[in-house]
mmCIF file of C-alpha atoms and ligand atoms in Angstrom:
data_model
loop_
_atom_site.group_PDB
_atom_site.id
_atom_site.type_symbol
_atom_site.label_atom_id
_atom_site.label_comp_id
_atom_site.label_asym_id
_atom_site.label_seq_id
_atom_site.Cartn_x
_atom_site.Cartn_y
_atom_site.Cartn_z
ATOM 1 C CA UNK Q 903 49.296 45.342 21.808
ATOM 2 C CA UNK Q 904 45.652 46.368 21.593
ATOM 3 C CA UNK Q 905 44.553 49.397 20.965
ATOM 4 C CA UNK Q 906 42.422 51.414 23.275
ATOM 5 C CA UNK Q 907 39.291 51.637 20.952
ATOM 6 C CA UNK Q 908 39.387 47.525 20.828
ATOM 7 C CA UNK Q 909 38.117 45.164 24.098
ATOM 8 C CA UNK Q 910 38.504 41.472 23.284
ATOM 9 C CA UNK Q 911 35.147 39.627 22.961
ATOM 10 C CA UNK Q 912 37.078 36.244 22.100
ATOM 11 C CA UNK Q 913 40.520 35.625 22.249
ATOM 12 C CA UNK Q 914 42.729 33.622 19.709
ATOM 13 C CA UNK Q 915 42.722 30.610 22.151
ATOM 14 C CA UNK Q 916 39.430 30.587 23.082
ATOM 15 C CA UNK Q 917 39.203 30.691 19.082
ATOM 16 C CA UNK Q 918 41.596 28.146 18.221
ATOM 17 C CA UNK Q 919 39.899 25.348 20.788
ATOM 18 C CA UNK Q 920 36.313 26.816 18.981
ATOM 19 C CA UNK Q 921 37.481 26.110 15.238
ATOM 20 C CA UNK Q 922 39.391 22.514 16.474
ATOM 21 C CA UNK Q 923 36.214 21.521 18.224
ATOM 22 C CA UNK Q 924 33.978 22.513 14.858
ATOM 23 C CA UNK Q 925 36.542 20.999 12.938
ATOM 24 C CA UNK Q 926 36.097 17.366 14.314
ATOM 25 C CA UNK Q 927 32.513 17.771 14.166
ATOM 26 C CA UNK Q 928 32.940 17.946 10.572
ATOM 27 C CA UNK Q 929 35.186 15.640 10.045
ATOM 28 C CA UNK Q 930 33.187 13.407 11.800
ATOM 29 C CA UNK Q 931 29.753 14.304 10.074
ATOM 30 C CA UNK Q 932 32.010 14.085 6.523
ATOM 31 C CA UNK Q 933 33.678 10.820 7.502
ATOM 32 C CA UNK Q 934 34.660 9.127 4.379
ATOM 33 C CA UNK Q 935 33.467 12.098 1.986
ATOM 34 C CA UNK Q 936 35.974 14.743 -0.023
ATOM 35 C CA UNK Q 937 34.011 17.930 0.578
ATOM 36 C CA UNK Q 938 34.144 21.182 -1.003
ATOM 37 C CA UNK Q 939 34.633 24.124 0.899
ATOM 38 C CA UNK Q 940 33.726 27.785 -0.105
ATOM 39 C CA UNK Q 941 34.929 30.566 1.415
ATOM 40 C CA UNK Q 942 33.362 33.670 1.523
ATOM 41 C CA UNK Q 943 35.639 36.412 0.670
ATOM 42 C CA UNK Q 944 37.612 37.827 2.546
ATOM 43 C CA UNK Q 945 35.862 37.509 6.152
ATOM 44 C CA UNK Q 946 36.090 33.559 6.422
ATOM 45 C CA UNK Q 947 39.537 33.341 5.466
ATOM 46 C CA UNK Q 948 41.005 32.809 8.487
ATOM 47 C CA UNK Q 949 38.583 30.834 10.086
ATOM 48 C CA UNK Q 950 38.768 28.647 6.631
ATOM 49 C CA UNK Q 951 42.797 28.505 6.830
ATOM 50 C CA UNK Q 952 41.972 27.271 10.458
ATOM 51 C CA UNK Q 953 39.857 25.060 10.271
ATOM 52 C CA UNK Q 954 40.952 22.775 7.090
ATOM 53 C CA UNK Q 955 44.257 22.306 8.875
ATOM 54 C CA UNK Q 956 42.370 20.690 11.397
ATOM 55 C CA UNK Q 957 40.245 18.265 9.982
ATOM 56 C CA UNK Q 958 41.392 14.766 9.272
ATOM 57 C CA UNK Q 959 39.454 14.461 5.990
ATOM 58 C CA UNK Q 960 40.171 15.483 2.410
ATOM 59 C CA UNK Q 961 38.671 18.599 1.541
ATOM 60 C CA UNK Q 962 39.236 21.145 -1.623
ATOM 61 C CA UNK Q 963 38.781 24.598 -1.513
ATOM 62 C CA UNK Q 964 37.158 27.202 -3.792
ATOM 63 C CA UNK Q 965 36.119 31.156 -2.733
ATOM 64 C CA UNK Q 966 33.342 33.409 -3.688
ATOM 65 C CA UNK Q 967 32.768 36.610 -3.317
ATOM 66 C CA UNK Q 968 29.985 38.655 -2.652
ATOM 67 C CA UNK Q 969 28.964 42.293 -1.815
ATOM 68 C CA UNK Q 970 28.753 43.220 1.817
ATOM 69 C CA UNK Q 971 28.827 46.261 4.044
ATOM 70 C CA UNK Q 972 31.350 47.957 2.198
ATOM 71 C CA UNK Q 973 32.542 51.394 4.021
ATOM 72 C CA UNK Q 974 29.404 51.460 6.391
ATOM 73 C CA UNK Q 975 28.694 48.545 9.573
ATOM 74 C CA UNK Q 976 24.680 48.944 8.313
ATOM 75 C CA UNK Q 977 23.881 46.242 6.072
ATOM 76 C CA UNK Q 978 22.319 47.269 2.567
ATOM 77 C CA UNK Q 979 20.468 44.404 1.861
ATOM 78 C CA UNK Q 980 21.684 44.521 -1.262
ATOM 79 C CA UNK Q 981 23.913 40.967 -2.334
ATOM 80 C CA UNK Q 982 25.705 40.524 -5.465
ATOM 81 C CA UNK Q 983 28.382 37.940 -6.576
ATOM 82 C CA UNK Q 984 31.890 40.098 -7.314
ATOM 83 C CA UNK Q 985 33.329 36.781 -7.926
ATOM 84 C CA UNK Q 986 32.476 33.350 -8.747
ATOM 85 C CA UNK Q 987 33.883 29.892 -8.385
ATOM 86 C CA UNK Q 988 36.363 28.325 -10.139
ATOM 87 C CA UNK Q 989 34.440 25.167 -10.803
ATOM 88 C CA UNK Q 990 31.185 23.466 -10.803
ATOM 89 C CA UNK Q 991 29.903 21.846 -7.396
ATOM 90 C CA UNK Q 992 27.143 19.767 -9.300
ATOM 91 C CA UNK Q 993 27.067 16.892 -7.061
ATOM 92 C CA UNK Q 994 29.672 17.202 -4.767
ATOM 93 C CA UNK Q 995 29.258 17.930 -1.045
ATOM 94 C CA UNK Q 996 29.451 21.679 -0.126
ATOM 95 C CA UNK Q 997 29.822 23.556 3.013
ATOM 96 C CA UNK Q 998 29.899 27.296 2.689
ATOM 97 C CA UNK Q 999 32.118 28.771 5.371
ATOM 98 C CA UNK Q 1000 31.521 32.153 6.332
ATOM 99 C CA UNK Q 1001 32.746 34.377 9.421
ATOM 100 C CA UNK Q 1002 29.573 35.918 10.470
ATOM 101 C CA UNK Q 1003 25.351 35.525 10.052
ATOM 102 C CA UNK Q 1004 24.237 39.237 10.823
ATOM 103 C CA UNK Q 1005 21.330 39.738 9.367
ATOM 104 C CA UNK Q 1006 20.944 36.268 7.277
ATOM 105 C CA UNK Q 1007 20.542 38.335 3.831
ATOM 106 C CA UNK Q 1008 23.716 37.323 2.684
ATOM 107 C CA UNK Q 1009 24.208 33.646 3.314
ATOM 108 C CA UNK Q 1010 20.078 32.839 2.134
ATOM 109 C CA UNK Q 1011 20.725 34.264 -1.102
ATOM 110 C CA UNK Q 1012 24.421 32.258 -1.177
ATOM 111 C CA UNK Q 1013 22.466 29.206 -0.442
ATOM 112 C CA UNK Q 1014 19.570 29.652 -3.027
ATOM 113 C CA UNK Q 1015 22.572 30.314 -5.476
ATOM 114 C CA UNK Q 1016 24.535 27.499 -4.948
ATOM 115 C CA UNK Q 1017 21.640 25.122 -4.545
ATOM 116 C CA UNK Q 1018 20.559 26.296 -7.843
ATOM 117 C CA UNK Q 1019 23.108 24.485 -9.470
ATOM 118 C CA UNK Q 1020 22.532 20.903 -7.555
ATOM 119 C CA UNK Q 1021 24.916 20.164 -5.338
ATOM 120 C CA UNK Q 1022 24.791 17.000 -3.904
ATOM 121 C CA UNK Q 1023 24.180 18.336 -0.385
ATOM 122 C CA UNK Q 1024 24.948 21.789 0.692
ATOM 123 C CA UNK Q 1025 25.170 23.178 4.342
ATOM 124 C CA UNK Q 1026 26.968 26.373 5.709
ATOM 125 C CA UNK Q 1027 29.260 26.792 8.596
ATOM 126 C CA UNK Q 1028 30.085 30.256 10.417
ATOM 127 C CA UNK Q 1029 32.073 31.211 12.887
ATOM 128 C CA UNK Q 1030 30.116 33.545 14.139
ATOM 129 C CA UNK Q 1031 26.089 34.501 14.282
ATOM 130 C CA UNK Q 1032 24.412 37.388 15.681
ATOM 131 C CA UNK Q 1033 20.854 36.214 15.623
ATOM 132 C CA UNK Q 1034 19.425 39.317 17.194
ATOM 133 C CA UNK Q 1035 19.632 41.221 14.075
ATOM 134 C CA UNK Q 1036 18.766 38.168 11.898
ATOM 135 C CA UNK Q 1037 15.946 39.821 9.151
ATOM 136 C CA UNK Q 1038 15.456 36.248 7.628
ATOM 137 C CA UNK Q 1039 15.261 32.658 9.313
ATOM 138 C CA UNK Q 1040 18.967 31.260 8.099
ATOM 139 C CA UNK Q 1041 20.547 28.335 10.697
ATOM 140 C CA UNK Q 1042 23.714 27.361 10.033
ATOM 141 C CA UNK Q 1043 24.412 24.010 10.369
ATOM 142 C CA UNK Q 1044 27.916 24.855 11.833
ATOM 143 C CA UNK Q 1045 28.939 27.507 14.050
ATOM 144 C CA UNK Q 1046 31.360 28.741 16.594
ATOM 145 C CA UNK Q 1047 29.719 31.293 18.896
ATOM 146 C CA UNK Q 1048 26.657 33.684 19.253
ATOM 147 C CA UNK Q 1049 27.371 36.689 19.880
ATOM 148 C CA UNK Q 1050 25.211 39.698 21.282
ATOM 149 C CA UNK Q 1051 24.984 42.490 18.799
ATOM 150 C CA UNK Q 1052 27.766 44.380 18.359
ATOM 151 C CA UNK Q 1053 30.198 45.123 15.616
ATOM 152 C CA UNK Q 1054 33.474 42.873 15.799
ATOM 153 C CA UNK Q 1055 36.615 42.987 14.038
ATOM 154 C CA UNK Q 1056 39.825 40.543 13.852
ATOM 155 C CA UNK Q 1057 40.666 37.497 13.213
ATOM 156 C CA UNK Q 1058 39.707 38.302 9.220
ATOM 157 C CA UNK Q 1059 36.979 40.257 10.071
ATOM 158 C CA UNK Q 1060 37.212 44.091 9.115
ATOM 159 C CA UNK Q 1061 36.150 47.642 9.433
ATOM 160 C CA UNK Q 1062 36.695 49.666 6.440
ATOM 161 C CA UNK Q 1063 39.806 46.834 5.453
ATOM 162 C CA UNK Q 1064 41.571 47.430 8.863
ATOM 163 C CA UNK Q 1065 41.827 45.143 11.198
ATOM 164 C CA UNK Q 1066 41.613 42.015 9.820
ATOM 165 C CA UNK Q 1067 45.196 40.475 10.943
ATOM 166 C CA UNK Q 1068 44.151 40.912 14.645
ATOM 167 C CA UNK Q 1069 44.247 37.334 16.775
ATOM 168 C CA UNK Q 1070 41.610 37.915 18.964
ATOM 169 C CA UNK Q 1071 38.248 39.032 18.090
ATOM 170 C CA UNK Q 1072 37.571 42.274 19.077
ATOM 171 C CA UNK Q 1073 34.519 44.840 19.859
ATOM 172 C CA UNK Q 1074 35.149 48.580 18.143
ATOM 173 C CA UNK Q 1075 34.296 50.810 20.337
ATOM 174 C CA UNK Q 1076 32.808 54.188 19.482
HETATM 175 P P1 5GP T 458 24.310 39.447 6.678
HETATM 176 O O1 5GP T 458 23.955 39.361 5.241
HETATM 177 O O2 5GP T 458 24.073 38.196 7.458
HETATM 178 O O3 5GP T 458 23.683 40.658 7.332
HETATM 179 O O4 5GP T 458 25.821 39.835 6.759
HETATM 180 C C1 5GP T 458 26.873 38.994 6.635
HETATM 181 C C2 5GP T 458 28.123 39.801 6.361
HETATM 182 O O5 5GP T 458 28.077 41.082 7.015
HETATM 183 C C3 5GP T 458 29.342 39.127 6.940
HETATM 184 O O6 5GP T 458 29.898 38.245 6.021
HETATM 185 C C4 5GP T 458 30.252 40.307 7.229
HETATM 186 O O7 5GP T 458 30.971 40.646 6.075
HETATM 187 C C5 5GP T 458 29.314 41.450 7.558
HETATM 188 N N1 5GP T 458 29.159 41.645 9.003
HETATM 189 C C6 5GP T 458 28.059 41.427 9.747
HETATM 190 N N2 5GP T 458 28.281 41.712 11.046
HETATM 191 C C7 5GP T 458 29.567 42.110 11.120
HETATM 192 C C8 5GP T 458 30.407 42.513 12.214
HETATM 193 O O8 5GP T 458 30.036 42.573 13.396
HETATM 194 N N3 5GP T 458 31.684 42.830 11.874
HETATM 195 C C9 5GP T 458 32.167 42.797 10.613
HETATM 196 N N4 5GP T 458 33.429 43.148 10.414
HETATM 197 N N5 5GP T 458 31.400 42.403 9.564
HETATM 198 C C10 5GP T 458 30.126 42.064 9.828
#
């Protein structure tokens, strides 16, 4: 049952069609390729779990880390790498898959990082963007839905480390 502070923005179906359509697009676009997937902790998790069990290509997986909004839904501007990969991408084929672009701080400096260390090619997917807030020109090459700019939580997205398990993506309401 939801609770009366959440409204559903997107429901786990809606979702689930979302991440299968995205999914084919990629395994279309990486059609006879083994690419590496990094997910940024612990937002994209779901949507990562998701997604790579739809695709009909090989892929391996690796996380990162990085600071975000911590106890506060006002971005700090501030991004540092809590932790790294497990392996070097030089040139393999890397897709970054995060949950959200808010304001773009976080997944520029990811992809100046990681580009840093040559990857053969290296594009991002998100589940979500919010391009009204955006404070630096980031596209993804991937993503799900924009959404208008408000703070959501569920399906592996948080508030303070609650919330995360919900299905459906929800709005927190005040
Ligand atoms: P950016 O650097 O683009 O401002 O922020 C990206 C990160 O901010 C996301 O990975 C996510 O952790 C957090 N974030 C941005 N908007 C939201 C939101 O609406 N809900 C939640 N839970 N996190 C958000």
């Amino acid at each position: 049952m939801v609770e009366e502070r959440l409204e559903v923005m997107l429901s786990a179906e809606e979702i689930g069609k979302r991440v299968r359509e995205m999914a084919s697009k990629i395994s279309a676009d990486y059609k006879g390729r083994k690419p590496l997937l990094i997910g940024v902790l612990k937002g994209a998790v779901i949507f990562l779990s998701d997604l790579i069990r739809s695709l009909d290509i090989p892929v391996e997986i690796d996380f990162m880390a990085v600071s975000s909004y911590g106890a506060d839904t006002a971005s700090s501007g501030v991004v540092r790498i809590q932790k790294d990969l497990d392996r070097s991408i030089k040139d393999k084929d890397v897709l970054i898959i995060e949950d959200i672009v808010d304001t773009g701080l976080t997944l520029s400096y990811l992809k100046e990082n990681l580009s840093s260390r040559q990857p053969k090619t290296l594009k991002v997917a998100t589940l979500l963007d919010k391009p009204e807030r955006r404070e630096v020109v980031f596209d993804p090459d991937y993503c799900g839905f924009t959404i208008p700019d408000r703070f959501v939580i569920g399906y592996g997205l948080d508030y303070n480390e609650d919330y995360r398990q919900l299905a459906d993506l929800c709005i927190l309401k005040a």
